[in-house]
mmCIF file of C-alpha atoms and ligand atoms in Angstrom:
data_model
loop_
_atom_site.group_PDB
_atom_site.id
_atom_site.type_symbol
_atom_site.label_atom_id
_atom_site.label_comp_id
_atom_site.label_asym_id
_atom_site.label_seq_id
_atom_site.Cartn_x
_atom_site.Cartn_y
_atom_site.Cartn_z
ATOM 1 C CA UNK A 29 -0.153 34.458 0.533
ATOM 2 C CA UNK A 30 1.812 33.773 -2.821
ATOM 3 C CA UNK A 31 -0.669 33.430 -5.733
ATOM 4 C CA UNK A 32 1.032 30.415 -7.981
ATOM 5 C CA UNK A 33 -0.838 29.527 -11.982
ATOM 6 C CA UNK A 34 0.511 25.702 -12.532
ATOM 7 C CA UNK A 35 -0.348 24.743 -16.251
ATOM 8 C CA UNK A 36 -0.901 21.100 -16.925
ATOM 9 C CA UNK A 37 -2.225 21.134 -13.251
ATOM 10 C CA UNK A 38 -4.333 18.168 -14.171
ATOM 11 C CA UNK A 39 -1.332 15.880 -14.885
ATOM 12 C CA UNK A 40 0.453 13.642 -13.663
ATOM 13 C CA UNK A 41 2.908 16.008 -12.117
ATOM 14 C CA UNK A 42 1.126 19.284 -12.349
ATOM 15 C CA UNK A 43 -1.300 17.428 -10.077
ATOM 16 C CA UNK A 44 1.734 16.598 -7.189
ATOM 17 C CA UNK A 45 2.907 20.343 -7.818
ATOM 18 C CA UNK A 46 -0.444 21.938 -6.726
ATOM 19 C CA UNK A 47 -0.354 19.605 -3.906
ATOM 20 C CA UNK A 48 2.757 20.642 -3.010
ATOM 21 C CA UNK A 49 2.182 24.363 -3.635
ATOM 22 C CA UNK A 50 -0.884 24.223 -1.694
ATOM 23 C CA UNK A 51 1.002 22.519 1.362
ATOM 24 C CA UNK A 52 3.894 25.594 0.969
ATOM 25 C CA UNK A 53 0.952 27.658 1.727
ATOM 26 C CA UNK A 54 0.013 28.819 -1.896
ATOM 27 C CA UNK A 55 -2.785 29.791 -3.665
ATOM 28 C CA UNK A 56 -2.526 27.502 -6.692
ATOM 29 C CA UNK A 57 -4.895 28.367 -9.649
ATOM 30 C CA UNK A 58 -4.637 24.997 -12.005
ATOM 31 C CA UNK A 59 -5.015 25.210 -15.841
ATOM 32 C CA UNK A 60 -5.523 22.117 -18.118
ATOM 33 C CA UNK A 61 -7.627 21.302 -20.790
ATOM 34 C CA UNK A 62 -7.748 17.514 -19.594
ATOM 35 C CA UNK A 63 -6.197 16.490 -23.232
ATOM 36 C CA UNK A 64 -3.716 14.170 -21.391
ATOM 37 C CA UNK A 65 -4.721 15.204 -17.545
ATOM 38 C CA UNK A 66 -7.464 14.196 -15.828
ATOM 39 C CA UNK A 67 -9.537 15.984 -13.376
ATOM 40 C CA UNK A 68 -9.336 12.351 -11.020
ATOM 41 C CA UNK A 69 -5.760 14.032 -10.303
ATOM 42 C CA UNK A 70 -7.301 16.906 -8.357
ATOM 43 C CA UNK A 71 -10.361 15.526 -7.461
ATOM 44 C CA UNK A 72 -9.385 14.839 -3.815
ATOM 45 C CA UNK A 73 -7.761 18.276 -3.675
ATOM 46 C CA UNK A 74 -10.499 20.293 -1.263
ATOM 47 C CA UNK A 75 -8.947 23.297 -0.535
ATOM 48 C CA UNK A 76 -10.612 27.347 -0.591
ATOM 49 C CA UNK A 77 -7.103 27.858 -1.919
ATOM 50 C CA UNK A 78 -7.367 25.696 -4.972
ATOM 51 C CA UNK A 79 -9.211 26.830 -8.194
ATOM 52 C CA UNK A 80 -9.309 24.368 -11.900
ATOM 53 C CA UNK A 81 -9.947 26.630 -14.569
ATOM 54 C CA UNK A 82 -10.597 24.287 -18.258
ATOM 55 C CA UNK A 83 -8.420 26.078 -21.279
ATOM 56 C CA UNK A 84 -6.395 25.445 -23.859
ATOM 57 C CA UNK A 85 -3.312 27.492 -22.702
ATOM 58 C CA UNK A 86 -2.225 28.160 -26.578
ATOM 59 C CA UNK A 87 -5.319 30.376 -26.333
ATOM 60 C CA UNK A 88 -4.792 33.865 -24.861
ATOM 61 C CA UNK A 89 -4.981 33.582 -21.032
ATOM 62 C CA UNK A 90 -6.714 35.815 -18.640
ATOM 63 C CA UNK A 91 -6.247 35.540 -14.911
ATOM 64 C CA UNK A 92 -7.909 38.233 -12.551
ATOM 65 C CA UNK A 93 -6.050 39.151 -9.916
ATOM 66 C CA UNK A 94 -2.132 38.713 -8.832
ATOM 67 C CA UNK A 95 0.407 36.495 -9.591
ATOM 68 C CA UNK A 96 3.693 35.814 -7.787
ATOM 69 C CA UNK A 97 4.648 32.559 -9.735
ATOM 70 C CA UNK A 98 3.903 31.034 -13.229
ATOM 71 C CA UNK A 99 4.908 27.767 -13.737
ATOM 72 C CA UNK A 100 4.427 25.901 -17.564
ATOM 73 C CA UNK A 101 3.645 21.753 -17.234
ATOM 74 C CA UNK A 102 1.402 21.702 -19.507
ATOM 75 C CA UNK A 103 2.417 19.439 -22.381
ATOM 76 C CA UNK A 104 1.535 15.551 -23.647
ATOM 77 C CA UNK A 105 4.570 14.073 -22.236
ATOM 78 C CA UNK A 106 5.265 10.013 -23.744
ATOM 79 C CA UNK A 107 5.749 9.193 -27.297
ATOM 80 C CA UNK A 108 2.318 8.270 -28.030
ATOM 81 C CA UNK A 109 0.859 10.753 -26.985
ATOM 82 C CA UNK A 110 3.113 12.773 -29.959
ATOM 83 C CA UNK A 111 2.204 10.442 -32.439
ATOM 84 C CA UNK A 112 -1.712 10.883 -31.701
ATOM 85 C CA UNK A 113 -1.183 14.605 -30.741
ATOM 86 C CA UNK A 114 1.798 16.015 -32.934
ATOM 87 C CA UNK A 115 0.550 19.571 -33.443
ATOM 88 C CA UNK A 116 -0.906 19.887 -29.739
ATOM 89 C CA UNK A 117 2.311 18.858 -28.638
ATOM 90 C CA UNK A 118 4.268 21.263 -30.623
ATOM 91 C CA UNK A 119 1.495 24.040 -30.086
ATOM 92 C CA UNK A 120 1.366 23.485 -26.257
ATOM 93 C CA UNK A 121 5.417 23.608 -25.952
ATOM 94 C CA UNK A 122 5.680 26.874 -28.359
ATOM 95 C CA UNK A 123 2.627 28.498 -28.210
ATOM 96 C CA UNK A 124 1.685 27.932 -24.433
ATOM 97 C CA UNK A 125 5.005 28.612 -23.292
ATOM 98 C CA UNK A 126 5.006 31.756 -25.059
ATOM 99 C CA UNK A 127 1.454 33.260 -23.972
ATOM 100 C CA UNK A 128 2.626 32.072 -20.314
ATOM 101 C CA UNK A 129 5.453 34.099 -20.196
ATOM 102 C CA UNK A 130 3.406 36.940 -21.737
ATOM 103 C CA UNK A 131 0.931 36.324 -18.713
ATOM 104 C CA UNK A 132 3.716 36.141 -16.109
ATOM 105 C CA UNK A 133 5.532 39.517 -17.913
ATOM 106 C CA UNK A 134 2.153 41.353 -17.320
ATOM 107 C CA UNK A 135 1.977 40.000 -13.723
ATOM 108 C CA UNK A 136 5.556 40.797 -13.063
ATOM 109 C CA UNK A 137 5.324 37.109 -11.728
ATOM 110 C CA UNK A 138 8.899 34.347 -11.605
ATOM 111 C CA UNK A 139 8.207 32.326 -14.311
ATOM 112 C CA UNK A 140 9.255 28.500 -14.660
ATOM 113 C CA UNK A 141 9.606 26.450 -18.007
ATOM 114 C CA UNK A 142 9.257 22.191 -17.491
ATOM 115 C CA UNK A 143 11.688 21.705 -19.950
ATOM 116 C CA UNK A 144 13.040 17.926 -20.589
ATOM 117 C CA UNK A 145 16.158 15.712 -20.722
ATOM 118 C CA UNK A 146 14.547 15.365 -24.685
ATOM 119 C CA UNK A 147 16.273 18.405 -25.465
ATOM 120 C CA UNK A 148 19.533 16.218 -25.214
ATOM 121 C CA UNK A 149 18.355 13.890 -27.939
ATOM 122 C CA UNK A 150 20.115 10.650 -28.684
ATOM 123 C CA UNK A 151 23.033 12.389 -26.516
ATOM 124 C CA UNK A 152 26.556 11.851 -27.700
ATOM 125 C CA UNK A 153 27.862 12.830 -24.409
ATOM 126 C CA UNK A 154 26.662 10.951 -21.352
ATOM 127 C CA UNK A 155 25.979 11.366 -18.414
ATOM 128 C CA UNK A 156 24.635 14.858 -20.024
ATOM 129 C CA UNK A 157 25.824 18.145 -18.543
ATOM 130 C CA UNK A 158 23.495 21.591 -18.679
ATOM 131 C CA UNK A 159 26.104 22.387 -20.956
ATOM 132 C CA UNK A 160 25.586 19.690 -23.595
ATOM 133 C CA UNK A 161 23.833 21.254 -26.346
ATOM 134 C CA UNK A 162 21.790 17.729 -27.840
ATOM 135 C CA UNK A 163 21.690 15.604 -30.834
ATOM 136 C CA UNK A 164 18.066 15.652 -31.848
ATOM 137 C CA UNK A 165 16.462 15.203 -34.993
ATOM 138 C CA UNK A 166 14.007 17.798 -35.938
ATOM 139 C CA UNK A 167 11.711 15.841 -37.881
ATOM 140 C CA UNK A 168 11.703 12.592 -36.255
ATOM 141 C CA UNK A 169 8.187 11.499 -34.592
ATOM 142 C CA UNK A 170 9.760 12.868 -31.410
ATOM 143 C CA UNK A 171 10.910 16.063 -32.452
ATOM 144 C CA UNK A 172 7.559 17.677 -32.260
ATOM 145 C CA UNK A 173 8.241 17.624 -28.339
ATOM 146 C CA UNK A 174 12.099 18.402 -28.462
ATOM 147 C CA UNK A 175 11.791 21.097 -30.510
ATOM 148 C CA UNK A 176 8.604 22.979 -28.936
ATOM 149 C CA UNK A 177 10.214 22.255 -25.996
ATOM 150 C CA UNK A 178 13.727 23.755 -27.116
ATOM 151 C CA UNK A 179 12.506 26.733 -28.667
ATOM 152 C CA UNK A 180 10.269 26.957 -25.538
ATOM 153 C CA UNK A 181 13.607 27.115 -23.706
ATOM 154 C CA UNK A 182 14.969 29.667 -26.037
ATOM 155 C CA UNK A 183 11.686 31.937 -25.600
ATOM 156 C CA UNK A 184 12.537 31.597 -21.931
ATOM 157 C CA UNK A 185 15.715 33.288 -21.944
ATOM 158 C CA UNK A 186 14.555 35.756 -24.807
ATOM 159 C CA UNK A 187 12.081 37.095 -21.997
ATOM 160 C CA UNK A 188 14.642 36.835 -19.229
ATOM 161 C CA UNK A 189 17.338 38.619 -21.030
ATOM 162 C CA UNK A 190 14.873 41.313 -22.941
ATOM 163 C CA UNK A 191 12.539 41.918 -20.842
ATOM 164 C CA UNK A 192 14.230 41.279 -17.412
ATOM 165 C CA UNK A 193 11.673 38.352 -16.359
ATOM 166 C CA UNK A 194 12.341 36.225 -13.415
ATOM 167 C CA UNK A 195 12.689 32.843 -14.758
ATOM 168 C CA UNK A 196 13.361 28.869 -14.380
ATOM 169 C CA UNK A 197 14.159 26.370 -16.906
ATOM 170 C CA UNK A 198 14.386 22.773 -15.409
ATOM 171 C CA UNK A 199 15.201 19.977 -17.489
ATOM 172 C CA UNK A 200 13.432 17.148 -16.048
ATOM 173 C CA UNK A 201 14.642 13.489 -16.516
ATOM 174 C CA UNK A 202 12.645 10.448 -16.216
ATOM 175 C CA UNK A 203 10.039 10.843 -13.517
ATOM 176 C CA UNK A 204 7.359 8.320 -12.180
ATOM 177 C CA UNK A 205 5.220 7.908 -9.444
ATOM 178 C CA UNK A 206 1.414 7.405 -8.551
ATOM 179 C CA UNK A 207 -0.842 9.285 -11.192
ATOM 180 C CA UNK A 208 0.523 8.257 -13.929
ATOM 181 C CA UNK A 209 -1.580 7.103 -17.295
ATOM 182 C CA UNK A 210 -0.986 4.261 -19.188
ATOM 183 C CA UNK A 211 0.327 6.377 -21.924
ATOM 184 C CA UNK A 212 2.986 3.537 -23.041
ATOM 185 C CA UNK A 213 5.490 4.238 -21.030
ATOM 186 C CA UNK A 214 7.447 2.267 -19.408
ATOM 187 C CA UNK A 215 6.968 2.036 -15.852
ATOM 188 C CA UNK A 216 3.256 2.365 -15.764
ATOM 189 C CA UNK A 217 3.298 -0.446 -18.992
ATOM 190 C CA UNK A 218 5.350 -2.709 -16.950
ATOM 191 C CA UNK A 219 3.921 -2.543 -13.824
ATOM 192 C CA UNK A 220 0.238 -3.249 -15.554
ATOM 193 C CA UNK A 221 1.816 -6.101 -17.754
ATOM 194 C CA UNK A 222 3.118 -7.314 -14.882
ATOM 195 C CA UNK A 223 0.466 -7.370 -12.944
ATOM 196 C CA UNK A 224 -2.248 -8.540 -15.261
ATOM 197 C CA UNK A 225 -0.064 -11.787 -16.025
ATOM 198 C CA UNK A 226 0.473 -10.219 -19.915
ATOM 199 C CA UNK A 227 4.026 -10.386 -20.957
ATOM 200 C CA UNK A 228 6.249 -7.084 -20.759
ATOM 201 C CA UNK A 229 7.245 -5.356 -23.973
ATOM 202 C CA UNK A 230 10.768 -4.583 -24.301
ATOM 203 C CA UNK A 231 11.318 -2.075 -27.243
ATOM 204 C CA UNK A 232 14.596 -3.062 -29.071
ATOM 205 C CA UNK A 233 16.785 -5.387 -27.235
ATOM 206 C CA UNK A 234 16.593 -3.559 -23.847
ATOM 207 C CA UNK A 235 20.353 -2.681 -23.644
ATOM 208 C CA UNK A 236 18.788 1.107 -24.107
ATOM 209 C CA UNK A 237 19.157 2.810 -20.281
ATOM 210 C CA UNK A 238 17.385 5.456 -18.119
ATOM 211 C CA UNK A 239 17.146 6.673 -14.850
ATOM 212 C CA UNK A 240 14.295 7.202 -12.974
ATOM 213 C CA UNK A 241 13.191 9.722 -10.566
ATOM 214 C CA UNK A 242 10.208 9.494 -8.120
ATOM 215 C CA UNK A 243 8.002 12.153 -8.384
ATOM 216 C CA UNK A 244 8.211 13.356 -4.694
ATOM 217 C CA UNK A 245 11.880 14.080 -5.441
ATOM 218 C CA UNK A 246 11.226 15.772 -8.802
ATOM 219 C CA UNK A 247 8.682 17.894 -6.999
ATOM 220 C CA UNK A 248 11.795 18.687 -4.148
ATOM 221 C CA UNK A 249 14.001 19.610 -6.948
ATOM 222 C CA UNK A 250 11.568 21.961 -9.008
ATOM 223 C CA UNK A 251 10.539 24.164 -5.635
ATOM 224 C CA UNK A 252 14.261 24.425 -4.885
ATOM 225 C CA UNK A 253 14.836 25.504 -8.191
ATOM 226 C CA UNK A 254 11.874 27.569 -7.970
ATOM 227 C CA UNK A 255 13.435 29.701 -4.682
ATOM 228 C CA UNK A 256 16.621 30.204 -5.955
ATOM 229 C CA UNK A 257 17.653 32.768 -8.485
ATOM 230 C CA UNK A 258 19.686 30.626 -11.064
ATOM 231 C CA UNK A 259 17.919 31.252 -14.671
ATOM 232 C CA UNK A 260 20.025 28.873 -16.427
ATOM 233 C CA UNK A 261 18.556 25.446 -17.221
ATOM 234 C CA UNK A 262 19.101 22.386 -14.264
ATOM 235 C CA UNK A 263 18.411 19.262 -14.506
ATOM 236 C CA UNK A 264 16.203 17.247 -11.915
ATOM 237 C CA UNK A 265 16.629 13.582 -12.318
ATOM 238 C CA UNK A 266 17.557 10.075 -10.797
ATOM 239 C CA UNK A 267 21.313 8.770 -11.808
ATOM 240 C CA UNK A 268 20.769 5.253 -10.832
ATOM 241 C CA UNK A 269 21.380 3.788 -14.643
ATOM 242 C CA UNK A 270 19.816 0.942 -15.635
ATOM 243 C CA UNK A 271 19.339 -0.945 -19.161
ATOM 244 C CA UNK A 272 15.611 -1.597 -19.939
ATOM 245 C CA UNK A 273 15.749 -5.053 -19.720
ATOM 246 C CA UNK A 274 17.399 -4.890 -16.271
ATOM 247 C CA UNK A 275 14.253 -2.855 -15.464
ATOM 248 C CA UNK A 276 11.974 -5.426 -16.397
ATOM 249 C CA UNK A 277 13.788 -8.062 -14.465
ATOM 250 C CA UNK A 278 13.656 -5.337 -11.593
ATOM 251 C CA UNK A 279 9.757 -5.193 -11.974
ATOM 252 C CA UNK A 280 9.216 -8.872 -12.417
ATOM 253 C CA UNK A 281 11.240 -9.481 -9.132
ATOM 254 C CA UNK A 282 9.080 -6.824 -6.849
ATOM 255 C CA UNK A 283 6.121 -8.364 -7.956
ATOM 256 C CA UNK A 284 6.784 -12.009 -7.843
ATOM 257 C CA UNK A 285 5.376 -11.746 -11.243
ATOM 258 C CA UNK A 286 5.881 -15.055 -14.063
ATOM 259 C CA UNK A 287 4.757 -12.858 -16.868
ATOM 260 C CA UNK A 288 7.187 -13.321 -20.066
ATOM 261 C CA UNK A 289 9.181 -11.001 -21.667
ATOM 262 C CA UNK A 290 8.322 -10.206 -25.574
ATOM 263 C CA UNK A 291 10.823 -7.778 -27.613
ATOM 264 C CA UNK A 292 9.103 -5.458 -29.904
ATOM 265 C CA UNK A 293 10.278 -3.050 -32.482
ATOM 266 C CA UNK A 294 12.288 -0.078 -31.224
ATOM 267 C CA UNK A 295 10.657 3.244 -31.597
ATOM 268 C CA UNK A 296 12.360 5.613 -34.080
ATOM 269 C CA UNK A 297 14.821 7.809 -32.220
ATOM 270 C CA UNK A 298 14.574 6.200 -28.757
ATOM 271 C CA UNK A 299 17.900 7.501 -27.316
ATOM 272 C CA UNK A 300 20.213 4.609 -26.871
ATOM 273 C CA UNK A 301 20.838 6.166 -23.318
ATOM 274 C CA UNK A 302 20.363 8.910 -20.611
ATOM 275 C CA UNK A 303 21.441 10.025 -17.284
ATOM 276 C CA UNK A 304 21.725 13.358 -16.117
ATOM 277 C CA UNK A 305 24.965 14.804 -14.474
ATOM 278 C CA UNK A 306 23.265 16.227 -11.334
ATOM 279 C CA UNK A 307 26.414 18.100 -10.063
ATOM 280 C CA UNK A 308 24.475 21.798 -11.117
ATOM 281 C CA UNK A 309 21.454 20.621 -8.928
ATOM 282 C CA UNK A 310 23.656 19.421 -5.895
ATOM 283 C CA UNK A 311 26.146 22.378 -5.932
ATOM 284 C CA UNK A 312 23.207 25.186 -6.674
ATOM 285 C CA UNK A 313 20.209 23.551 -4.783
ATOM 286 C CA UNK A 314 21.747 21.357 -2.367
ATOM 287 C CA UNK A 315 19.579 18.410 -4.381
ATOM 288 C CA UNK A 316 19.774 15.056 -4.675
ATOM 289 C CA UNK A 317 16.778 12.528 -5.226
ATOM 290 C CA UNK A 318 16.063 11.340 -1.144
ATOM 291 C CA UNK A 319 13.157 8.574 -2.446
ATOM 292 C CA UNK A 320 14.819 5.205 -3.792
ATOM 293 C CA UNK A 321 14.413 3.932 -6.994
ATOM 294 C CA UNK A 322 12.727 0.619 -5.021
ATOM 295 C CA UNK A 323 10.919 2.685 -2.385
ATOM 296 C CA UNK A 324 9.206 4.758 -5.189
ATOM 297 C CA UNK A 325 8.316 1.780 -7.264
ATOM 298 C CA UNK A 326 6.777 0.253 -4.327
ATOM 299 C CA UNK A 327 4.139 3.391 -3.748
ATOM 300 C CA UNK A 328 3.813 3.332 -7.673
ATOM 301 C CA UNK A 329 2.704 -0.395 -7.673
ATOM 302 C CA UNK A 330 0.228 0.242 -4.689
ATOM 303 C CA UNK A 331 -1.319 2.888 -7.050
ATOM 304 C CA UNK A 332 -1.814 0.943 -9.813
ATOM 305 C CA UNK A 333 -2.998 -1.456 -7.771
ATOM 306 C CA UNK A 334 -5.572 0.111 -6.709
ATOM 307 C CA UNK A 335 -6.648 1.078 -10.043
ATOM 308 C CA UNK A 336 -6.963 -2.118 -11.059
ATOM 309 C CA UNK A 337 -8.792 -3.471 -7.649
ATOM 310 C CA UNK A 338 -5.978 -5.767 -6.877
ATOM 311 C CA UNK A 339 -5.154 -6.320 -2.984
HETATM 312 N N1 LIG B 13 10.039 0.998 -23.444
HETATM 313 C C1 LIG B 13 9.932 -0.369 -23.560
HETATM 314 N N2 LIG B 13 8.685 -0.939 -23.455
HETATM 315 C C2 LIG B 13 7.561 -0.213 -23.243
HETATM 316 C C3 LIG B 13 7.665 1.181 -23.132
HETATM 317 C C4 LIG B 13 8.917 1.765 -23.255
HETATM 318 O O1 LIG B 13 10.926 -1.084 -23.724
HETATM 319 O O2 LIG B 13 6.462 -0.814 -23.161
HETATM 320 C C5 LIG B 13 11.369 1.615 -23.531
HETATM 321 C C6 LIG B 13 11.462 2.753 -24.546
HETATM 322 O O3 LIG B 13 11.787 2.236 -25.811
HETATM 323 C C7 LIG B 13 12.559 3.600 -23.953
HETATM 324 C C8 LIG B 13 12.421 3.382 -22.444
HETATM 325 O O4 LIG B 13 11.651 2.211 -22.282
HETATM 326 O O5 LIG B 13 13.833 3.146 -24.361
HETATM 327 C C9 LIG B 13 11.734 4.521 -21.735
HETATM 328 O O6 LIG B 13 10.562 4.809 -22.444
HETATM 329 P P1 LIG B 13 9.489 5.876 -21.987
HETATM 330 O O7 LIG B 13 8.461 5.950 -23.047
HETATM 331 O O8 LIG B 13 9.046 5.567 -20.608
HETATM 332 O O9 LIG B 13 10.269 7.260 -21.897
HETATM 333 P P2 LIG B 13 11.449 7.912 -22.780
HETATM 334 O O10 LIG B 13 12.608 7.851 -21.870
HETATM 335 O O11 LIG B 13 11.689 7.115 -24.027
HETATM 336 O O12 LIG B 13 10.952 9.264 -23.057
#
């Protein structure tokens, strides 16, 4: 039975990855400090198989026993949370990544980086290849997550091509699905906005556009990418492109919701748009997203749903 370490186990998707893992038949050992995960992510998880271990990856890490796989999730992961966590964010991305690859070196385990379309920046070529290098701005309120997470990247290959270690890097695009926080943004916001009758805040004037991804077909991508032997970065993402403000209308619509629309300031470096190529992903893993855009918001809305007791 493969032994598997997820960091960031506790999140959002760390939490759908040790499901997943579990279901391939793994032994998943989850690591979080619950900074930005929560333990109500793995709570209905009852498996002999499954074991939550509390740290601080940044801090040396000591697993007893075998590993066959390492993968790194373990980050805060939406704007906010860099604002209110810059040096976490930067630590986690840097530091963790580098005392994971240190633990999966000793284990002579495949390692796997959750890397991030962020790398790309405010791209200046779109849709963005693997090969696009980025336009981001190092000191900008998001660059404490693009840059841990490029030099993360870079420590990656340094291990790969020094030290001969088996690893990943995918670039993951926008991703949502059932788990999520309300960590500001913007599918969890507008689905809550629009379900609690508050008006939905477009940053800017909403011409800005993303993807997005279900998690179920994230999760496809990153074991496929996980099982093959390609240690160049691929990106995992949806390429159904849509303007912000189209996805509020897209919301509203699902929900038969009459909430308003407000426009607030935009964020400093919000890239003006994104869209991955997929063409690596499809020609390499045979990947494409399977779960619609609709069809995933539809599961995501039951979720929150729920949270908020609404039938
Ligand atoms: N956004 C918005 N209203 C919100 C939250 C986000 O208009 O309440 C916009 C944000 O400015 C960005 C896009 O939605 O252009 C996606 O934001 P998110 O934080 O979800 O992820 P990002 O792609 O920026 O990392």
């Amino acid at each position: 039975m493969p032994r598997t370490l997820i960091t960031g186990g506790a999140g959002f998707l760390g939490s759908h990855l040790c499901e997943r893992f579990l279901a391939e038949g793994h032994e998943v050992i989850c690591m979080d400090n619950l900074l930005t995960g929560r333990i109500e992510n793995i709570d209905h998880i009852r498996s002999d198989k499954f074991r939550f271990i509390k740290q601080d990856v940044t801090e040396y890490l000591y697993i007893d026993g075998p590993l066959d796989y390492v993968l790194h999730f373990a980050s805060p992961a939406s704007p906010i949370d860099y604002l209110e966590m810059p040096i976490q964010t930067l630590k986690v991305g840097a530091l963790g990544t580098h005392k994971t690859l240190g633990l999966a070196r000793a284990k002579k385990a495949t390692y796997l980086l959750a890397s991030t379309s962020e790398i790309y920046g405010d791209p200046l070529v779109h849709p963005q290849p693997e090969s696009y290098w980025g336009n981001v701005n190092p000191i900008g309120p998001r660059g404490v997550y693009d840059e841990a997470k490029r030099f993360g990247e870079a420590m990656v290959m340094a291990y790969h091509r020094f030290h001969g270690l088996n690893t990943r890097i995918v670039r993951i695009f926008n991703t949502f699905g059932p788990r999520m926080r309300q960590d500001g943004r913007v599918v969890p916001a507008f689905i809550d906005q629009a379900l609690t009758g508050r008006p939905l805040t477009i940053f800017g004037d909403g011409g800005q556009t993303r993807s997005f991804c279900y998690v179920d077909n994230t999760v496809e991508g990153i074991w496929r990418l996980l099982m093959s032997d390609e240690a160049d970065p691929v990106n995992i993402g949806a390429t159904a492109e849509m303007t912000i403000r189209q996805f509020a209308e897209k919301i509203l619509e699902m929900l038969g919701s009459k909430s308003e629309i407000t426009f607030l300031d935009l964020p400093v470096d919000d890239p003006k748009t994104r869209c991955p190529d997929l063409s690596k992903a499809k020609r390499i893993l045979g990947w494409e997203p399977e779960v619609p855009l609709e069809e995933g918001l539809r599961r995501t809305i039951e979720f929150f749903k729920q949270q908020l007791k609404i039938k």
